[in-house]
């Protein structure tokens, strides 16, 4: 249980960092819009880069919130509950989707002239997010099996 509490704390820190990121975007909105207007001719997606980055941050924030709720549910109710399994599956799907989509965007950016040394690191982080999504989905399937076994065991008693 201590490891789950540590994971819950790390997830809470991730959520807090995303909230601070959103606050900084709101606070420095004029600066960011001028920055993107100045560079939109030199980048692949132009003025949509800001929107793509913002949407991917929101998707990750939602995934982190679902992960927090899932871990909290596991700590309070136990490993093999239907709610924990559903939340885990949803969070894994979000992480997988986000990792695949951002990987595709970054591969397109590299193909169209983005600095490869920077882009390769970003693509590797996107693939890591994809792998995390797959791992969470695998754990969700294991939790489903555990929930079924627990349900059968409860019926036997």
PDB file of C-alpha atoms in Angstrom:
ATOM      1  CA  UNK A   1       0.000   0.000   0.000  1.00  0.00           C
ATOM      2  CA  UNK A   2       2.912   2.375   0.638  1.00  0.00           C
ATOM      3  CA  UNK A   3       3.981   2.156  -2.999  1.00  0.00           C
ATOM      4  CA  UNK A   4       0.457   3.057  -4.077  1.00  0.00           C
ATOM      5  CA  UNK A   5       0.523   6.069  -1.765  1.00  0.00           C
ATOM      6  CA  UNK A   6       3.807   7.154  -3.321  1.00  0.00           C
ATOM      7  CA  UNK A   7       2.287   6.729  -6.786  1.00  0.00           C
ATOM      8  CA  UNK A   8      -0.763   8.727  -5.661  1.00  0.00           C
ATOM      9  CA  UNK A   9       1.539  11.523  -4.478  1.00  0.00           C
ATOM     10  CA  UNK A  10       3.474  11.522  -7.753  1.00  0.00           C
ATOM     11  CA  UNK A  11       0.216  11.643  -9.707  1.00  0.00           C
ATOM     12  CA  UNK A  12      -0.990  14.539  -7.549  1.00  0.00           C
ATOM     13  CA  UNK A  13       2.261  16.387  -8.257  1.00  0.00           C
ATOM     14  CA  UNK A  14       1.740  15.788 -11.996  1.00  0.00           C
ATOM     15  CA  UNK A  15      -1.784  17.186 -11.738  1.00  0.00           C
ATOM     16  CA  UNK A  16      -0.503  20.207  -9.819  1.00  0.00           C
ATOM     17  CA  UNK A  17       2.179  20.835 -12.458  1.00  0.00           C
ATOM     18  CA  UNK A  18      -0.444  20.682 -15.202  1.00  0.00           C
ATOM     19  CA  UNK A  19      -2.633  23.167 -13.307  1.00  0.00           C
ATOM     20  CA  UNK A  20       0.361  25.501 -12.976  1.00  0.00           C
ATOM     21  CA  UNK A  21       1.010  25.060 -16.699  1.00  0.00           C
ATOM     22  CA  UNK A  22      -2.582  26.039 -17.521  1.00  0.00           C
ATOM     23  CA  UNK A  23      -2.369  29.053 -15.208  1.00  0.00           C
ATOM     24  CA  UNK A  24       0.866  30.163 -16.882  1.00  0.00           C
ATOM     25  CA  UNK A  25      -0.768  29.797 -20.301  1.00  0.00           C
ATOM     26  CA  UNK A  26      -3.614  32.036 -19.206  1.00  0.00           C
ATOM     27  CA  UNK A  27      -1.290  34.531 -17.514  1.00  0.00           C
ATOM     28  CA  UNK A  28       1.099  34.751 -20.478  1.00  0.00           C
ATOM     29  CA  UNK A  29      -1.514  34.383 -23.228  1.00  0.00           C
ATOM     30  CA  UNK A  30      -0.407  37.519 -25.099  1.00  0.00           C
ATOM     31  CA  UNK A  31       3.235  36.434 -25.051  1.00  0.00           C
ATOM     32  CA  UNK A  32       2.454  32.969 -26.385  1.00  0.00           C
ATOM     33  CA  UNK A  33       0.168  34.251 -29.131  1.00  0.00           C
ATOM     34  CA  UNK A  34       2.842  36.709 -30.319  1.00  0.00           C
ATOM     35  CA  UNK A  35       5.462  33.948 -30.198  1.00  0.00           C
ATOM     36  CA  UNK A  36       3.336  31.600 -32.271  1.00  0.00           C
ATOM     37  CA  UNK A  37       2.412  34.340 -34.744  1.00  0.00           C
ATOM     38  CA  UNK A  38       6.104  35.113 -35.251  1.00  0.00           C
ATOM     39  CA  UNK A  39       7.030  31.473 -35.877  1.00  0.00           C
ATOM     40  CA  UNK A  40       3.942  30.145 -37.668  1.00  0.00           C
ATOM     41  CA  UNK A  41       5.559  30.507 -41.097  1.00  0.00           C
ATOM     42  CA  UNK A  42       8.538  28.363 -40.118  1.00  0.00           C
ATOM     43  CA  UNK A  43       6.757  25.399 -38.514  1.00  0.00           C
ATOM     44  CA  UNK A  44       4.710  22.609 -40.003  1.00  0.00           C
ATOM     45  CA  UNK A  45       1.300  23.124 -38.446  1.00  0.00           C
ATOM     46  CA  UNK A  46       1.616  26.902 -38.264  1.00  0.00           C
ATOM     47  CA  UNK A  47      -0.912  28.591 -36.032  1.00  0.00           C
ATOM     48  CA  UNK A  48      -2.362  25.234 -35.018  1.00  0.00           C
ATOM     49  CA  UNK A  49       0.762  24.223 -33.071  1.00  0.00           C
ATOM     50  CA  UNK A  50      -0.488  26.127 -30.038  1.00  0.00           C
ATOM     51  CA  UNK A  51      -3.876  24.413 -30.216  1.00  0.00           C
ATOM     52  CA  UNK A  52      -2.298  20.980 -30.695  1.00  0.00           C
ATOM     53  CA  UNK A  53      -0.046  21.496 -27.670  1.00  0.00           C
ATOM     54  CA  UNK A  54      -2.886  22.793 -25.530  1.00  0.00           C
ATOM     55  CA  UNK A  55      -5.244  19.948 -26.465  1.00  0.00           C
ATOM     56  CA  UNK A  56      -2.583  17.313 -25.783  1.00  0.00           C
ATOM     57  CA  UNK A  57      -1.932  18.892 -22.367  1.00  0.00           C
ATOM     58  CA  UNK A  58      -5.656  18.799 -21.573  1.00  0.00           C
ATOM     59  CA  UNK A  59      -5.863  15.139 -22.631  1.00  0.00           C
ATOM     60  CA  UNK A  60      -2.892  14.243 -20.409  1.00  0.00           C
ATOM     61  CA  UNK A  61      -4.449  16.202 -17.543  1.00  0.00           C
ATOM     62  CA  UNK A  62      -7.667  14.204 -17.876  1.00  0.00           C
ATOM     63  CA  UNK A  63      -5.660  10.966 -17.947  1.00  0.00           C
ATOM     64  CA  UNK A  64      -3.775  11.993 -14.809  1.00  0.00           C
ATOM     65  CA  UNK A  65      -7.015  12.882 -13.012  1.00  0.00           C
ATOM     66  CA  UNK A  66      -8.487   9.482 -13.908  1.00  0.00           C
ATOM     67  CA  UNK A  67      -5.285   7.793 -12.742  1.00  0.00           C
ATOM     68  CA  UNK A  68      -5.470   9.688  -9.447  1.00  0.00           C
ATOM     69  CA  UNK A  69      -9.088   8.614  -8.942  1.00  0.00           C
ATOM     70  CA  UNK A  70      -8.191   5.013  -9.821  1.00  0.00           C
ATOM     71  CA  UNK A  71      -5.264   4.855  -7.396  1.00  0.00           C
ATOM     72  CA  UNK A  72      -7.362   6.491  -4.671  1.00  0.00           C
ATOM     73  CA  UNK A  73     -10.118   3.921  -5.275  1.00  0.00           C
ATOM     74  CA  UNK A  74      -7.620   1.072  -5.053  1.00  0.00           C
ATOM     75  CA  UNK A  75      -6.268   2.409  -1.757  1.00  0.00           C
ATOM     76  CA  UNK A  76      -9.753   2.819  -0.255  1.00  0.00           C
ATOM     77  CA  UNK A  77     -11.622  -0.206  -1.680  1.00  0.00           C
ATOM     78  CA  UNK A  78      -8.960  -2.694  -2.716  1.00  0.00           C
ATOM     79  CA  UNK A  79      -7.386  -3.871  -5.933  1.00  0.00           C
ATOM     80  CA  UNK A  80     -10.184  -5.818  -7.540  1.00  0.00           C
ATOM     81  CA  UNK A  81     -13.150  -3.486  -7.864  1.00  0.00           C
ATOM     82  CA  UNK A  82     -15.193  -2.729 -10.937  1.00  0.00           C
ATOM     83  CA  UNK A  83     -14.697   1.035 -10.570  1.00  0.00           C
ATOM     84  CA  UNK A  84     -10.909   0.717 -10.367  1.00  0.00           C
ATOM     85  CA  UNK A  85     -10.869  -1.492 -13.456  1.00  0.00           C
ATOM     86  CA  UNK A  86     -13.015   0.943 -15.468  1.00  0.00           C
ATOM     87  CA  UNK A  87     -10.956   3.959 -14.423  1.00  0.00           C
ATOM     88  CA  UNK A  88      -7.731   2.127 -15.179  1.00  0.00           C
ATOM     89  CA  UNK A  89      -8.950   1.084 -18.607  1.00  0.00           C
ATOM     90  CA  UNK A  90     -10.099   4.617 -19.428  1.00  0.00           C
ATOM     91  CA  UNK A  91      -6.825   6.182 -18.245  1.00  0.00           C
ATOM     92  CA  UNK A  92      -4.794   3.634 -20.203  1.00  0.00           C
ATOM     93  CA  UNK A  93      -6.828   4.322 -23.339  1.00  0.00           C
ATOM     94  CA  UNK A  94      -6.277   8.061 -22.936  1.00  0.00           C
ATOM     95  CA  UNK A  95      -2.520   7.649 -22.464  1.00  0.00           C
ATOM     96  CA  UNK A  96      -2.306   5.285 -25.436  1.00  0.00           C
ATOM     97  CA  UNK A  97      -4.342   7.620 -27.658  1.00  0.00           C
ATOM     98  CA  UNK A  98      -2.353  10.674 -26.611  1.00  0.00           C
ATOM     99  CA  UNK A  99       0.983   8.941 -27.128  1.00  0.00           C
ATOM    100  CA  UNK A 100       0.083   7.691 -30.599  1.00  0.00           C
ATOM    101  CA  UNK A 101      -1.386  11.009 -31.790  1.00  0.00           C
ATOM    102  CA  UNK A 102       1.481  13.153 -30.508  1.00  0.00           C
ATOM    103  CA  UNK A 103       3.980  10.677 -31.986  1.00  0.00           C
ATOM    104  CA  UNK A 104       2.329  11.059 -35.377  1.00  0.00           C
ATOM    105  CA  UNK A 105       2.399  14.860 -35.127  1.00  0.00           C
ATOM    106  CA  UNK A 106       6.069  14.851 -34.108  1.00  0.00           C
ATOM    107  CA  UNK A 107       7.042  12.419 -36.877  1.00  0.00           C
ATOM    108  CA  UNK A 108       5.341  14.745 -39.377  1.00  0.00           C
ATOM    109  CA  UNK A 109       7.286  17.666 -37.884  1.00  0.00           C
ATOM    110  CA  UNK A 110      10.577  15.788 -38.283  1.00  0.00           C
ATOM    111  CA  UNK A 111       9.721  14.853 -41.865  1.00  0.00           C
ATOM    112  CA  UNK A 112       9.130  18.534 -42.620  1.00  0.00           C
ATOM    113  CA  UNK A 113      12.364  19.948 -41.259  1.00  0.00           C
ATOM    114  CA  UNK A 114      12.204  20.090 -37.474  1.00  0.00           C
ATOM    115  CA  UNK A 115      15.586  19.697 -35.791  1.00  0.00           C
ATOM    116  CA  UNK A 116      16.101  15.971 -35.493  1.00  0.00           C
ATOM    117  CA  UNK A 117      18.118  16.071 -32.271  1.00  0.00           C
ATOM    118  CA  UNK A 118      15.283  17.777 -30.410  1.00  0.00           C
ATOM    119  CA  UNK A 119      12.485  15.913 -32.161  1.00  0.00           C
ATOM    120  CA  UNK A 120      13.911  12.445 -31.518  1.00  0.00           C
ATOM    121  CA  UNK A 121      13.818  13.084 -27.765  1.00  0.00           C
ATOM    122  CA  UNK A 122      10.230  14.312 -28.014  1.00  0.00           C
ATOM    123  CA  UNK A 123       9.225  11.290 -30.104  1.00  0.00           C
ATOM    124  CA  UNK A 124      10.840   8.959 -27.553  1.00  0.00           C
ATOM    125  CA  UNK A 125       8.774  10.576 -24.787  1.00  0.00           C
ATOM    126  CA  UNK A 126       5.659  10.104 -26.938  1.00  0.00           C
ATOM    127  CA  UNK A 127       6.509   6.427 -27.406  1.00  0.00           C
ATOM    128  CA  UNK A 128       7.071   6.125 -23.656  1.00  0.00           C
ATOM    129  CA  UNK A 129       3.586   7.534 -23.094  1.00  0.00           C
ATOM    130  CA  UNK A 130       2.236   4.987 -25.577  1.00  0.00           C
ATOM    131  CA  UNK A 131       3.989   2.162 -23.722  1.00  0.00           C
ATOM    132  CA  UNK A 132       2.623   3.426 -20.391  1.00  0.00           C
ATOM    133  CA  UNK A 133      -0.864   3.371 -21.905  1.00  0.00           C
ATOM    134  CA  UNK A 134      -0.381  -0.213 -23.065  1.00  0.00           C
ATOM    135  CA  UNK A 135       0.939  -1.270 -19.649  1.00  0.00           C
ATOM    136  CA  UNK A 136      -2.037   0.320 -17.880  1.00  0.00           C
ATOM    137  CA  UNK A 137      -4.412  -1.460 -20.263  1.00  0.00           C
ATOM    138  CA  UNK A 138      -2.686  -4.781 -19.547  1.00  0.00           C
ATOM    139  CA  UNK A 139      -2.963  -4.164 -15.804  1.00  0.00           C
ATOM    140  CA  UNK A 140      -6.646  -3.282 -16.283  1.00  0.00           C
ATOM    141  CA  UNK A 141      -7.185  -6.667 -17.961  1.00  0.00           C
ATOM    142  CA  UNK A 142      -5.417  -8.365 -15.052  1.00  0.00           C
ATOM    143  CA  UNK A 143      -7.663  -6.451 -12.651  1.00  0.00           C
ATOM    144  CA  UNK A 144     -10.698  -7.634 -14.616  1.00  0.00           C
ATOM    145  CA  UNK A 145      -9.562 -11.238 -14.219  1.00  0.00           C
ATOM    146  CA  UNK A 146      -8.940 -10.665 -10.516  1.00  0.00           C
ATOM    147  CA  UNK A 147     -12.372  -9.089 -10.143  1.00  0.00           C
ATOM    148  CA  UNK A 148     -13.996 -12.102 -11.815  1.00  0.00           C
ATOM    149  CA  UNK A 149     -12.108 -14.518  -9.571  1.00  0.00           C
ATOM    150  CA  UNK A 150     -13.017 -12.475  -6.506  1.00  0.00           C
ATOM    151  CA  UNK A 151     -16.687 -12.413  -7.553  1.00  0.00           C
ATOM    152  CA  UNK A 152     -16.718 -16.202  -8.050  1.00  0.00           C
ATOM    153  CA  UNK A 153     -14.995 -16.664  -4.700  1.00  0.00           C
ATOM    154  CA  UNK A 154     -17.550 -14.442  -2.960  1.00  0.00           C
ATOM    155  CA  UNK A 155     -20.383 -16.451  -4.523  1.00  0.00           C
ATOM    156  CA  UNK A 156     -18.830 -19.713  -3.316  1.00  0.00           C
ATOM    157  CA  UNK A 157     -18.760 -18.534   0.259  1.00  0.00           C
TER     158      UNK A 157
END
